Amino acid sequence: MSAGKNLHPGINIGHVDPGAHRAAEPVIFGFWVFLMSDLVIFALLLATYAAMSVHGIAGGPTPAQVADLPSAAIETGLLLLSSFTMSLATVALKYRPGRAHLRRWLAVTAVLGLAFVGMEAWDFAKLAGQGAVPQRSGFLSAHFTLLGTHALHVSAGLVWMAVLAFQLGRTELEDLVRLRIMRLALFWHLLDVVWIAILTFVFLFGAVG
């Protein structure tokens, strides 16, 4: 395969296009370093949540009282499905000529991500309506900070997706945009991993605590 047929720069192309592979390596490595540093932030927020869920109730709502399992189940389904469609977008990036399939799967991913963020906002509004606001206790502060930080990351991913969809129309940026889509996919999948940790510690453990 020649360099002109390179459809997936930066990932597993060392045997067919060593030049492009070497050029993409530091970019992908640097992005992995960013993702790991982001993961450290979520680990600290989860540790803070764990401590506050025991010692920071202050007479307010407990984890069992704020854990909405049906809503969490729907949000989990939306996010996991969006990760699947993001994978289909990267497959289209690699194997499908043209951009129609790529645009379609990115659009579906964006709709699912928007639905997830909308449900998160609805959950926050529902808690606030019940008087469970962040300033009520240390536990609620940790709860809103953890889930809000994750929702903010998903929102940032949606903005990133919109920018890339616009850049897909500019042929002079084609290689750069492809590599950016791969980084966006890594970022999006990481948010899934973080959400599974949140689902486990916040909602499942919270419901039985």
GROMACS .gro file of C-alpha atoms in nm:
model
  209
    1MET     CA    1   0.000   0.000   0.000
    2SER     CA    2   0.139   0.337  -0.094
    3ALA     CA    3   0.141   0.650   0.122
    4GLY     CA    4  -0.137   0.788  -0.102
    5LYS     CA    5  -0.367   0.509   0.013
    6ASN     CA    6  -0.298   0.572   0.378
    7LEU     CA    7  -0.644   0.598   0.535
    8HIS     CA    8  -0.557   0.578   0.901
    9PRO     CA    9  -0.247   0.778   0.996
   10GLY     CA   10  -0.104   0.723   1.339
   11ILE     CA   11  -0.251   0.381   1.416
   12ASN     CA   12  -0.102   0.046   1.306
   13ILE     CA   13   0.040   0.162   0.977
   14GLY     CA   14   0.410   0.114   1.050
   15HIS     CA   15   0.428  -0.185   0.815
   16VAL     CA   16   0.272  -0.002   0.519
   17ASP     CA   17   0.371   0.363   0.574
   18PRO     CA   18   0.658   0.393   0.822
   19GLY     CA   19   0.705   0.763   0.750
   20ALA     CA   20   0.350   0.864   0.842
   21HIS     CA   21   0.359   0.623   1.135
   22ARG     CA   22   0.673   0.785   1.281
   23ALA     CA   23   0.531   1.136   1.228
   24ALA     CA   24   0.211   1.045   1.415
   25GLU     CA   25   0.380   0.860   1.702
   26PRO     CA   26   0.477   1.163   1.917
   27VAL     CA   27   0.132   1.318   1.867
   28ILE     CA   28  -0.051   1.005   1.979
   29PHE     CA   29   0.194   0.948   2.265
   30GLY     CA   30   0.150   1.305   2.386
   31PHE     CA   31  -0.226   1.265   2.375
   32TRP     CA   32  -0.204   0.947   2.581
   33VAL     CA   33  -0.006   1.142   2.842
   34PHE     CA   34  -0.287   1.401   2.847
   35LEU     CA   35  -0.550   1.127   2.885
   36MET     CA   36  -0.362   0.970   3.175
   37SER     CA   37  -0.333   1.308   3.350
   38ASP     CA   38  -0.707   1.356   3.297
   39LEU     CA   39  -0.765   1.013   3.448
   40VAL     CA   40  -0.570   1.120   3.758
   41ILE     CA   41  -0.814   1.412   3.802
   42PHE     CA   42  -1.111   1.175   3.796
   43ALA     CA   43  -0.935   0.937   4.038
   44LEU     CA   44  -0.892   1.225   4.283
   45LEU     CA   45  -1.257   1.327   4.242
   46LEU     CA   46  -1.370   0.967   4.302
   47ALA     CA   47  -1.151   0.944   4.614
   48THR     CA   48  -1.297   1.272   4.741
   49TYR     CA   49  -1.649   1.144   4.668
   50ALA     CA   50  -1.577   0.819   4.858
   51ALA     CA   51  -1.458   1.013   5.165
   52MET     CA   52  -1.743   1.266   5.155
   53SER     CA   53  -2.008   0.995   5.107
   54VAL     CA   54  -1.911   0.864   5.452
   55HIS     CA   55  -1.795   1.169   5.644
   56GLY     CA   56  -1.960   1.460   5.461
   57ILE     CA   57  -2.334   1.393   5.484
   58ALA     CA   58  -2.390   1.672   5.742
   59GLY     CA   59  -2.751   1.569   5.801
   60GLY     CA   60  -2.836   1.603   5.430
   61PRO     CA   61  -2.930   1.347   5.166
   62THR     CA   62  -2.731   1.023   5.166
   63PRO     CA   63  -2.583   0.849   4.858
   64ALA     CA   64  -2.878   0.607   4.856
   65GLN     CA   65  -3.120   0.902   4.845
   66VAL     CA   66  -2.958   1.073   4.547
   67ALA     CA   67  -2.873   0.760   4.344
   68ASP     CA   68  -3.127   0.747   4.059
   69LEU     CA   69  -3.065   0.403   3.908
   70PRO     CA   70  -3.320   0.419   3.621
   71SER     CA   71  -3.174   0.749   3.503
   72ALA     CA   72  -2.817   0.617   3.542
   73ALA     CA   73  -2.909   0.308   3.339
   74ILE     CA   74  -3.042   0.522   3.052
   75GLU     CA   75  -2.736   0.749   3.064
   76THR     CA   76  -2.507   0.446   3.060
   77GLY     CA   77  -2.689   0.308   2.756
   78LEU     CA   78  -2.659   0.640   2.575
   79LEU     CA   79  -2.288   0.676   2.645
   80LEU     CA   80  -2.198   0.316   2.561
   81LEU     CA   81  -2.398   0.337   2.239
   82SER     CA   82  -2.223   0.664   2.150
   83SER     CA   83  -1.888   0.492   2.204
   84PHE     CA   84  -1.998   0.217   1.963
   85THR     CA   85  -2.100   0.470   1.698
   86MET     CA   86  -1.771   0.654   1.749
   87SER     CA   87  -1.595   0.323   1.677
   88LEU     CA   88  -1.801   0.293   1.358
   89ALA     CA   89  -1.687   0.644   1.265
   90THR     CA   90  -1.322   0.544   1.302
   91VAL     CA   91  -1.386   0.228   1.098
   92ALA     CA   92  -1.544   0.446   0.828
   93LEU     CA   93  -1.240   0.674   0.850
   94LYS     CA   94  -1.013   0.379   0.779
   95TYR     CA   95  -1.208   0.168   0.530
   96ARG     CA   96  -1.476   0.385   0.368
   97PRO     CA   97  -1.378   0.619   0.088
   98GLY     CA   98  -1.539   0.961   0.102
   99ARG     CA   99  -1.674   1.127   0.412
  100ALA     CA  100  -2.048   1.047   0.410
  101HIS     CA  101  -2.024   0.745   0.644
  102LEU     CA  102  -1.781   0.927   0.873
  103ARG     CA  103  -2.008   1.232   0.897
  104ARG     CA  104  -2.313   1.014   0.961
  105TRP     CA  105  -2.159   0.821   1.250
  106LEU     CA  106  -2.013   1.137   1.401
  107ALA     CA  107  -2.359   1.295   1.384
  108VAL     CA  108  -2.520   0.993   1.555
  109THR     CA  109  -2.248   1.004   1.822
  110ALA     CA  110  -2.313   1.374   1.878
  111VAL     CA  111  -2.690   1.320   1.915
  112LEU     CA  112  -2.632   1.045   2.173
  113GLY     CA  113  -2.379   1.262   2.357
  114LEU     CA  114  -2.624   1.554   2.361
  115ALA     CA  115  -2.894   1.327   2.501
  116PHE     CA  116  -2.653   1.213   2.775
  117VAL     CA  117  -2.566   1.572   2.871
  118GLY     CA  118  -2.936   1.665   2.864
  119MET     CA  119  -3.020   1.381   3.104
  120GLU     CA  120  -2.735   1.485   3.334
  121ALA     CA  121  -2.869   1.842   3.341
  122TRP     CA  122  -3.219   1.708   3.413
  123ASP     CA  123  -3.083   1.499   3.703
  124PHE     CA  124  -2.905   1.803   3.848
  125ALA     CA  125  -3.221   2.013   3.818
  126LYS     CA  126  -3.425   1.740   3.987
  127LEU     CA  127  -3.181   1.720   4.280
  128ALA     CA  128  -3.177   2.099   4.312
  129GLY     CA  129  -3.559   2.098   4.314
  130GLN     CA  130  -3.547   1.858   4.609
  131GLY     CA  131  -3.312   2.089   4.798
  132ALA     CA  132  -3.007   1.867   4.733
  133VAL     CA  133  -2.782   2.150   4.614
  134PRO     CA  134  -2.399   2.144   4.623
  135GLN     CA  135  -2.373   2.384   4.918
  136ARG     CA  136  -2.597   2.158   5.131
  137SER     CA  137  -2.311   1.924   5.233
  138GLY     CA  138  -1.962   1.809   5.149
  139PHE     CA  139  -2.107   1.491   5.000
  140LEU     CA  140  -2.335   1.682   4.762
  141SER     CA  141  -2.047   1.912   4.665
  142ALA     CA  142  -1.840   1.606   4.574
  143HIS     CA  143  -2.137   1.449   4.391
  144PHE     CA  144  -2.202   1.754   4.174
  145THR     CA  145  -1.830   1.815   4.113
  146LEU     CA  146  -1.763   1.457   4.000
  147LEU     CA  147  -2.065   1.423   3.771
  148GLY     CA  148  -2.038   1.783   3.654
  149THR     CA  149  -1.673   1.739   3.557
  150HIS     CA  150  -1.762   1.431   3.355
  151ALA     CA  151  -2.054   1.609   3.185
  152LEU     CA  152  -1.822   1.902   3.109
  153HIS     CA  153  -1.578   1.662   2.939
  154VAL     CA  154  -1.860   1.513   2.729
  155SER     CA  155  -1.968   1.867   2.633
  156ALA     CA  156  -1.608   1.952   2.536
  157GLY     CA  157  -1.602   1.638   2.321
  158LEU     CA  158  -1.921   1.752   2.147
  159VAL     CA  159  -1.770   2.093   2.069
  160TRP     CA  160  -1.455   1.919   1.942
  161MET     CA  161  -1.675   1.698   1.722
  162ALA     CA  162  -1.852   2.002   1.574
  163VAL     CA  163  -1.519   2.168   1.492
  164LEU     CA  164  -1.389   1.852   1.323
  165ALA     CA  165  -1.712   1.813   1.124
  166PHE     CA  166  -1.653   2.164   0.990
  167GLN     CA  167  -1.286   2.090   0.915
  168LEU     CA  168  -1.380   1.774   0.723
  169GLY     CA  169  -1.488   2.000   0.441
  170ARG     CA  170  -1.136   2.142   0.399
  171THR     CA  171  -0.924   1.906   0.191
  172GLU     CA  172  -0.597   2.078   0.280
  173LEU     CA  173  -0.647   1.965   0.641
  174GLU     CA  174  -0.736   1.604   0.554
  175ASP     CA  175  -0.443   1.425   0.723
  176LEU     CA  176  -0.454   1.652   1.028
  177VAL     CA  177  -0.829   1.605   1.068
  178ARG     CA  178  -0.797   1.226   1.046
  179LEU     CA  179  -0.541   1.224   1.323
  180ARG     CA  180  -0.759   1.459   1.529
  181ILE     CA  181  -1.057   1.226   1.486
  182MET     CA  182  -0.846   0.940   1.620
  183ARG     CA  183  -0.757   1.148   1.925
  184LEU     CA  184  -1.122   1.245   1.972
  185ALA     CA  185  -1.215   0.875   1.959
  186LEU     CA  186  -0.958   0.796   2.232
  187PHE     CA  187  -1.095   1.083   2.441
  188TRP     CA  188  -1.453   0.965   2.393
  189HIS     CA  189  -1.374   0.606   2.488
  190LEU     CA  190  -1.191   0.729   2.800
  191LEU     CA  191  -1.511   0.908   2.908
  192ASP     CA  192  -1.687   0.571   2.885
  193VAL     CA  193  -1.428   0.414   3.116
  194VAL     CA  194  -1.467   0.700   3.365
  195TRP     CA  195  -1.847   0.673   3.350
  196ILE     CA  196  -1.835   0.301   3.431
  197ALA     CA  197  -1.632   0.389   3.744
  198ILE     CA  198  -1.890   0.658   3.832
  199LEU     CA  199  -2.177   0.416   3.771
  200THR     CA  200  -2.014   0.161   4.000
  201PHE     CA  201  -1.911   0.384   4.290
  202VAL     CA  202  -2.176   0.655   4.279
  203PHE     CA  203  -2.491   0.478   4.166
  204LEU     CA  204  -2.454   0.105   4.237
  205PHE     CA  205  -2.260   0.129   4.565
  206GLY     CA  206  -2.463   0.436   4.656
  207ALA     CA  207  -2.794   0.257   4.607
  208VAL     CA  208  -2.697  -0.031   4.835
  209GLY     CA  209  -2.506   0.182   5.088
   0.00000   0.00000   0.00000
